[in-house]
């Protein structure tokens, strides 16, 4: 708007001059008519000028408010704080002046500015922190996309994940027109950062967001480009998902995603190597579970369980409260007879899963081992170990088929 209205004023003024010259040339205008037209034009220009000033001020105000909202979310966040003092800030400002004076490294300039913002944040100096976070965003948005990726890679290698994540967010909040096709890469980098921080759930969500953005970009590509683009990007995302689930301890899921990497992708061999690594980790995991399983079985067989003390009958105690007290005295949960409420004691079992188990048990379904139970109810490895200690599985019936007799 601020660019369109001044142009309109110029166009209107030129049109007026051309009209006056045309009328004078024809000889069909009096001085009085010319004066009236001039006054009308001046009034129109003044009105347009005032409207332009007002709209421009509102645009600037909205931009500043939006920028404040974007930056304010970092305030008070420990991840974007750095311990320090006002003296430290003054030293950093001196380093910035030297960087500017000697035309120093852009990445160093950005890191010094971010460090000041983080210290102000640590000191709870909100306005100053927001000012330097805003300055940092402006520096980032001056980078070329290749420079941005290089900066993110440097910060990840230095394990300064807050700077790397801030750079991604800054570019996403104010990306350049040329970045539109590169937006999926920024989400991909954010996912890689979350993986480094062991925030697996967020990492998976960001990869899914990357895939969604890839599909958006592919809609604007030609028929010749789209197949190669989708193959490379989807293979890249599947490899990262495999890495996430591998670190998370879900080796079967990791293997499934590694297998989705296209044979035409340059990442195919890396995926195959990772599959072999995951298979080895699966064997180690099963060995560990078997050891724990054997230890628990030994305890059950050789150590006599303590009898639960009988509860004294108390007046005005409901049946539900009695059951809850009894459960606190009993360490094991018998799958063949337990209630849904008892199953809620197992980490990873919510009410929906507990009700589903009871319903399926009533329909005749039985679980004889922890592996099948954990797979069906989505228990993580550490939750599986806890469940092994709490649950009592029914004995698996032996096959009634005897050895064939030769006649």
Coordinates of C-alpha atoms in Angstrom, one line a residue:
X1 CA 0.0 0.0 0.0
X2 CA 2.7 2.5 0.9
X3 CA 4.2 2.0 -2.6
X4 CA 1.0 2.1 -4.5
X5 CA -0.6 5.3 -3.2
X6 CA 2.4 7.7 -4.0
X7 CA 2.5 6.3 -7.5
X8 CA -1.2 7.1 -7.8
X9 CA -0.5 10.7 -6.8
X10 CA 2.1 11.0 -9.5
X11 CA -0.1 9.4 -12.1
X12 CA -3.0 11.7 -11.2
X13 CA -0.8 14.8 -11.3
X14 CA 0.6 13.9 -14.8
X15 CA -2.9 13.1 -16.0
X16 CA -4.1 16.5 -14.8
X17 CA -1.2 18.3 -16.6
X18 CA -1.9 16.5 -19.8
X19 CA -5.6 17.3 -19.6
X20 CA -4.9 21.0 -19.0
X21 CA -2.4 21.1 -21.9
X22 CA -4.9 19.4 -24.1
X23 CA -7.7 21.9 -23.2
X24 CA -5.4 24.9 -23.6
X25 CA -4.4 23.6 -27.0
X26 CA -8.0 23.3 -28.0
X27 CA -8.7 26.7 -26.5
X28 CA -11.7 25.4 -24.6
X29 CA -10.7 26.3 -21.0
X30 CA -11.0 29.6 -19.1
X31 CA -8.8 30.7 -16.3
X32 CA -11.6 30.4 -13.8
X33 CA -12.2 26.7 -14.8
X34 CA -8.5 26.0 -14.7
X35 CA -8.3 27.5 -11.1
X36 CA -11.2 25.3 -9.9
X37 CA -9.7 22.2 -11.4
X38 CA -6.3 23.0 -9.8
X39 CA -7.9 23.5 -6.3
X40 CA -9.8 20.2 -6.7
X41 CA -6.6 18.4 -7.7
X42 CA -4.7 19.8 -4.7
X43 CA -7.5 18.8 -2.3
X44 CA -7.5 15.3 -3.8
X45 CA -3.7 15.0 -3.5
X46 CA -3.8 16.2 0.1
X47 CA -6.5 13.6 1.0
X48 CA -4.6 10.8 -0.7
X49 CA -1.4 11.9 1.1
X50 CA -3.0 11.8 4.5
X51 CA -4.7 8.4 3.9
X52 CA -1.3 7.1 2.6
X53 CA 0.4 8.3 5.8
X54 CA -2.2 6.7 8.0
X55 CA -2.2 3.4 6.2
X56 CA 1.6 3.3 6.1
X57 CA 1.8 3.9 9.9
X58 CA -0.8 1.1 10.5
X59 CA 1.3 -1.2 8.3
X60 CA 4.4 -0.4 10.2
X61 CA 2.6 -0.9 13.5
X62 CA 1.2 -4.3 12.5
X63 CA 4.6 -5.4 11.3
X64 CA 6.3 -4.3 14.6
X65 CA 3.5 -6.1 16.6
X66 CA 3.9 -9.3 14.5
X67 CA 7.7 -9.2 14.9
X68 CA 7.2 -8.6 18.7
X69 CA 4.9 -11.7 18.9
X70 CA 7.4 -13.8 16.9
X71 CA 10.3 -12.8 19.1
X72 CA 8.4 -12.8 22.5
X73 CA 8.1 -16.6 22.5
X74 CA 11.8 -16.8 23.2
X75 CA 11.6 -14.6 26.3
X76 CA 11.9 -16.6 29.6
X77 CA 12.8 -19.8 27.7
X78 CA 15.7 -21.5 29.3
X79 CA 16.7 -23.0 25.9
X80 CA 17.3 -19.5 24.6
X81 CA 19.1 -18.2 27.7
X82 CA 22.8 -18.0 28.5
X83 CA 24.3 -17.3 31.9
X84 CA 26.1 -14.0 32.1
X85 CA 26.3 -10.4 33.4
X86 CA 26.1 -6.8 32.1
X87 CA 29.9 -6.8 32.0
X88 CA 29.8 -9.8 29.7
X89 CA 27.3 -8.0 27.5
X90 CA 29.5 -4.9 27.2
X91 CA 32.5 -7.1 26.2
X92 CA 30.3 -8.8 23.5
X93 CA 29.2 -5.4 22.2
X94 CA 32.9 -4.4 21.9
X95 CA 33.6 -7.6 19.9
X96 CA 30.7 -6.7 17.6
X97 CA 32.2 -3.3 17.0
X98 CA 35.5 -4.9 16.1
X99 CA 33.7 -7.3 13.8
X100 CA 32.0 -4.5 12.0
X101 CA 35.2 -2.4 11.9
X102 CA 37.3 -5.1 10.3
X103 CA 34.5 -6.6 8.2
X104 CA 34.6 -9.9 10.2
X105 CA 32.9 -13.2 9.8
X106 CA 29.1 -13.0 9.4
X107 CA 28.5 -16.2 11.5
X108 CA 30.6 -14.7 14.3
X109 CA 28.6 -11.5 14.1
X110 CA 25.4 -13.4 14.4
X111 CA 26.6 -15.6 17.3
X112 CA 27.8 -12.5 19.2
X113 CA 24.4 -10.8 18.7
X114 CA 22.5 -14.0 19.8
X115 CA 24.7 -14.3 22.9
X116 CA 23.8 -10.8 24.0
X117 CA 20.1 -11.6 23.5
X118 CA 20.4 -14.8 25.5
X119 CA 22.2 -13.1 28.4
X120 CA 19.5 -10.4 28.5
X121 CA 17.0 -13.2 28.5
X122 CA 18.8 -14.8 31.4
X123 CA 18.8 -11.5 33.3
X124 CA 15.0 -11.1 32.7
X125 CA 15.6 -7.9 30.7
X126 CA 12.7 -8.5 28.3
X127 CA 12.9 -5.4 26.1
X128 CA 16.6 -5.6 25.6
X129 CA 16.4 -9.4 24.9
X130 CA 13.6 -8.8 22.3
X131 CA 15.7 -6.1 20.6
X132 CA 18.7 -8.4 20.1
X133 CA 16.6 -11.4 19.1
X134 CA 15.1 -9.1 16.4
X135 CA 18.5 -8.0 15.3
X136 CA 19.6 -11.7 15.1
X137 CA 16.6 -12.5 12.9
X138 CA 17.5 -9.6 10.5
X139 CA 21.0 -10.9 10.2
X140 CA 19.8 -14.4 9.5
X141 CA 17.4 -13.2 6.8
X142 CA 20.3 -11.5 5.0
X143 CA 22.0 -14.9 4.5
X144 CA 21.7 -16.7 1.3
X145 CA 20.0 -20.1 1.6
X146 CA 23.3 -21.9 1.2
X147 CA 24.9 -19.7 3.9
X148 CA 21.9 -20.5 6.2
X149 CA 22.4 -24.2 5.8
X150 CA 26.1 -23.9 6.4
X151 CA 25.5 -21.9 9.6
X152 CA 23.0 -24.5 10.8
X153 CA 25.4 -27.3 10.1
X154 CA 28.2 -25.5 12.0
X155 CA 26.0 -24.9 15.1
X156 CA 24.8 -28.6 15.1
X157 CA 28.5 -29.7 14.9
X158 CA 29.3 -27.4 17.8
X159 CA 26.2 -28.8 19.7
X160 CA 24.7 -25.3 20.0
X161 CA 21.3 -26.5 19.1
X162 CA 19.5 -23.3 20.3
X163 CA 21.3 -21.2 17.7
X164 CA 20.6 -23.7 14.9
X165 CA 16.9 -23.9 15.8
X166 CA 16.6 -20.2 16.1
X167 CA 18.0 -19.8 12.6
X168 CA 15.4 -22.2 11.2
X169 CA 12.5 -20.4 13.0
X170 CA 13.8 -17.0 11.9
X171 CA 13.9 -18.0 8.2
X172 CA 10.4 -19.6 8.4
X173 CA 8.9 -16.5 10.0
X174 CA 10.2 -14.2 7.3
X175 CA 11.4 -16.3 4.4
X176 CA 12.4 -14.8 1.1
X177 CA 10.5 -15.4 -2.1
X178 CA 13.4 -17.6 -3.4
X179 CA 13.1 -19.8 -0.3
X180 CA 9.7 -21.2 -1.1
X181 CA 11.1 -24.3 -2.7
X182 CA 13.6 -24.6 0.1
X183 CA 11.0 -24.5 2.9
X184 CA 10.9 -28.3 3.2
X185 CA 14.6 -28.3 3.8
X186 CA 14.2 -25.9 6.8
X187 CA 11.6 -28.2 8.4
X188 CA 14.0 -31.1 7.7
X189 CA 16.8 -29.3 9.5
X190 CA 14.5 -28.6 12.5
X191 CA 13.7 -32.3 12.6
X192 CA 17.4 -33.2 12.6
X193 CA 18.0 -30.8 15.5
X194 CA 15.2 -32.3 17.5
X195 CA 16.8 -35.7 16.9
X196 CA 20.1 -34.4 18.3
X197 CA 18.2 -33.1 21.3
X198 CA 16.5 -36.6 21.8
X199 CA 13.1 -35.0 21.3
X200 CA 11.9 -37.9 19.2
X201 CA 8.2 -37.1 19.1
X202 CA 8.7 -33.6 17.8
X203 CA 11.3 -34.9 15.3
X204 CA 8.8 -37.3 13.8
X205 CA 6.1 -34.5 13.6
X206 CA 8.6 -32.2 11.8
X207 CA 9.5 -34.9 9.3
X208 CA 5.8 -35.4 8.5
X209 CA 5.6 -31.6 8.1
X210 CA 8.5 -31.8 5.7
X211 CA 6.8 -34.5 3.6
X212 CA 3.7 -32.3 3.5
X213 CA 5.7 -29.3 2.3
X214 CA 7.5 -31.5 -0.3
X215 CA 4.1 -32.4 -1.8
X216 CA 3.1 -28.7 -1.9
X217 CA 6.3 -27.8 -3.8
X218 CA 6.0 -30.8 -6.2
X219 CA 2.6 -29.4 -7.4
X220 CA 4.5 -26.5 -8.9
X221 CA 7.1 -28.6 -10.7
X222 CA 7.0 -29.9 -14.3
X223 CA 6.2 -33.5 -15.0
X224 CA 9.8 -34.2 -15.8
X225 CA 11.1 -32.7 -12.5
X226 CA 8.4 -34.0 -10.1
X227 CA 9.3 -37.7 -10.1
X228 CA 13.0 -37.2 -9.4
X229 CA 12.2 -34.5 -6.8
X230 CA 9.7 -36.7 -4.9
X231 CA 12.0 -39.8 -4.9
X232 CA 15.0 -37.9 -3.5
X233 CA 13.0 -36.0 -0.9
X234 CA 10.9 -38.9 0.3
X235 CA 14.0 -41.1 0.5
X236 CA 15.8 -38.4 2.5
X237 CA 12.8 -38.2 5.0
X238 CA 12.5 -42.0 5.3
X239 CA 16.2 -42.2 6.2
X240 CA 15.8 -39.6 8.9
X241 CA 12.7 -41.3 10.2
X242 CA 14.7 -44.5 10.4
X243 CA 17.4 -42.7 12.4
X244 CA 14.9 -41.2 14.7
X245 CA 13.2 -44.6 15.5
X246 CA 16.6 -46.2 15.8
X247 CA 17.7 -43.7 18.5
X248 CA 14.2 -44.0 20.1
X249 CA 14.7 -47.8 20.5
X250 CA 12.0 -48.8 18.1
X251 CA 14.1 -51.0 15.8
X252 CA 11.3 -52.6 13.8
X253 CA 9.9 -49.2 12.9
X254 CA 13.4 -48.0 12.0
X255 CA 14.0 -51.0 9.8
X256 CA 10.6 -50.4 8.0
X257 CA 11.6 -46.8 7.1
X258 CA 15.1 -47.7 6.0
X259 CA 13.5 -50.2 3.6
X260 CA 11.4 -47.4 2.1
X261 CA 14.5 -45.6 0.8
X262 CA 14.4 -45.9 -3.0
X263 CA 17.0 -48.0 -4.8
X264 CA 17.4 -45.1 -7.2
X265 CA 18.4 -42.7 -4.3
X266 CA 22.1 -42.0 -3.5
X267 CA 21.1 -42.7 0.1
X268 CA 20.1 -46.3 -0.6
X269 CA 23.5 -47.8 0.4
X270 CA 23.5 -45.8 3.7
X271 CA 20.0 -47.2 4.4
X272 CA 21.1 -50.7 3.7
X273 CA 24.1 -50.3 6.1
X274 CA 21.7 -48.9 8.8
X275 CA 19.4 -51.9 8.3
X276 CA 22.3 -54.3 9.2
X277 CA 23.0 -52.1 12.3
X278 CA 19.4 -52.2 13.4
X279 CA 19.3 -56.0 13.1
X280 CA 22.3 -56.2 15.4
X281 CA 20.6 -53.9 17.9
X282 CA 17.4 -56.0 17.8
X283 CA 19.4 -59.1 18.7
X284 CA 21.0 -57.2 21.6
X285 CA 17.6 -56.0 22.8
X286 CA 16.0 -59.5 22.6
X287 CA 19.0 -60.9 24.5
X288 CA 18.6 -58.2 27.3
X289 CA 14.9 -58.9 27.5
X290 CA 15.5 -62.6 27.8
X291 CA 18.0 -62.1 30.6
X292 CA 15.6 -60.0 32.5
X293 CA 12.8 -62.5 31.8
X294 CA 15.0 -65.3 33.2
X295 CA 15.8 -63.4 36.3
X296 CA 12.2 -62.6 37.0
X297 CA 11.2 -66.3 36.4
X298 CA 13.9 -67.4 38.8
X299 CA 12.6 -65.0 41.5
X300 CA 9.0 -66.3 40.9
X301 CA 10.1 -69.9 41.2
X302 CA 12.7 -69.7 44.0
X303 CA 11.5 -66.9 46.1
X304 CA 8.2 -67.4 47.9
X305 CA 6.0 -64.5 47.5
X306 CA 4.9 -62.7 50.6
X307 CA 1.2 -63.1 51.5
X308 CA -0.8 -60.0 51.2
X309 CA -2.0 -59.0 54.6
X310 CA -5.8 -59.3 54.9
X311 CA -7.5 -56.0 55.1
X312 CA -9.7 -55.4 58.1
X313 CA -13.3 -54.6 57.4
X314 CA -13.9 -50.9 57.8
X315 CA -17.3 -49.3 58.1
X316 CA -18.5 -47.1 55.4
X317 CA -15.8 -48.1 52.9
X318 CA -17.1 -48.6 49.3
X319 CA -16.2 -51.6 47.2
X320 CA -14.0 -49.5 44.9
X321 CA -11.9 -48.1 47.7
X322 CA -11.5 -51.7 49.1
X323 CA -10.2 -52.8 45.7
X324 CA -7.8 -49.9 45.6
X325 CA -6.4 -50.7 49.0
X326 CA -6.0 -54.3 48.1
X327 CA -4.1 -53.4 45.0
X328 CA -1.6 -51.4 47.0
X329 CA -0.9 -54.5 49.1
X330 CA -0.5 -56.8 46.0
X331 CA 2.6 -56.3 43.8
X332 CA 1.5 -58.4 40.8
X333 CA -1.3 -57.9 38.3
X334 CA -2.9 -61.2 37.1
X335 CA -3.9 -60.7 33.5
X336 CA -6.6 -63.4 33.6
X337 CA -8.6 -61.7 36.2
X338 CA -7.4 -58.0 36.6
X339 CA -9.7 -55.1 36.1
X340 CA -9.1 -52.1 33.8
X341 CA -8.3 -49.9 36.8
X342 CA -5.5 -52.3 37.8
X343 CA -4.0 -52.1 34.4
X344 CA -3.7 -48.4 34.7
X345 CA -0.7 -49.0 37.1
X346 CA 1.3 -50.1 34.1
X347 CA 3.3 -47.3 32.5
X348 CA 2.2 -46.8 28.9
X349 CA -1.3 -48.2 29.5
X350 CA -4.1 -45.6 29.4
X351 CA -7.8 -46.1 30.0
X352 CA -8.5 -46.7 26.4
X353 CA -5.9 -49.5 26.2
X354 CA -7.1 -50.9 29.5
X355 CA -10.7 -51.1 28.5
X356 CA -9.7 -52.6 25.1
X357 CA -7.7 -55.3 26.9
X358 CA -10.6 -56.3 29.2
X359 CA -13.0 -56.3 26.2
X360 CA -10.7 -58.5 24.1
X361 CA -10.1 -60.8 27.0
X362 CA -13.9 -61.3 27.4
X363 CA -13.9 -62.2 23.7
X364 CA -11.4 -65.0 24.4
X365 CA -8.1 -63.3 23.5
X366 CA -5.1 -64.2 25.8
X367 CA -1.6 -63.0 26.1
X368 CA 1.1 -65.5 27.2
X369 CA 4.3 -63.4 26.9
X370 CA 5.4 -59.8 27.4
X371 CA 6.7 -59.4 23.8
X372 CA 3.2 -59.9 22.2
X373 CA 1.5 -57.8 24.9
X374 CA 4.0 -54.9 24.4
X375 CA 3.7 -55.0 20.7
X376 CA -0.1 -54.9 20.7
X377 CA -0.3 -52.1 23.2
X378 CA 2.7 -50.0 22.0
X379 CA 4.9 -50.2 25.1
X380 CA 8.4 -48.7 24.8
X381 CA 11.4 -50.8 25.9
X382 CA 11.7 -49.2 29.4
X383 CA 7.9 -49.6 29.8
X384 CA 8.2 -53.3 28.7
X385 CA 10.7 -54.0 31.5
X386 CA 8.5 -52.4 34.1
X387 CA 5.5 -54.4 32.8
X388 CA 7.4 -57.6 33.1
X389 CA 7.9 -57.1 36.8
X390 CA 4.2 -56.3 37.4
X391 CA 2.2 -58.7 35.1
X392 CA 1.5 -62.4 35.6
X393 CA 0.8 -64.1 32.4
X394 CA -1.2 -67.3 32.1
X395 CA 0.7 -70.5 31.3
X396 CA 0.6 -71.3 27.7
X397 CA -1.2 -74.6 27.1
X398 CA 0.9 -77.4 25.7
X399 CA 0.0 -78.9 22.4
X400 CA -2.4 -81.9 22.8
X401 CA -1.0 -83.6 19.7
X402 CA 1.3 -86.5 20.7
X403 CA 4.0 -88.3 18.7
X404 CA 2.6 -90.1 15.7
X405 CA 2.7 -93.9 16.1
X406 CA 4.0 -95.9 13.1
X407 CA 1.8 -98.9 12.3

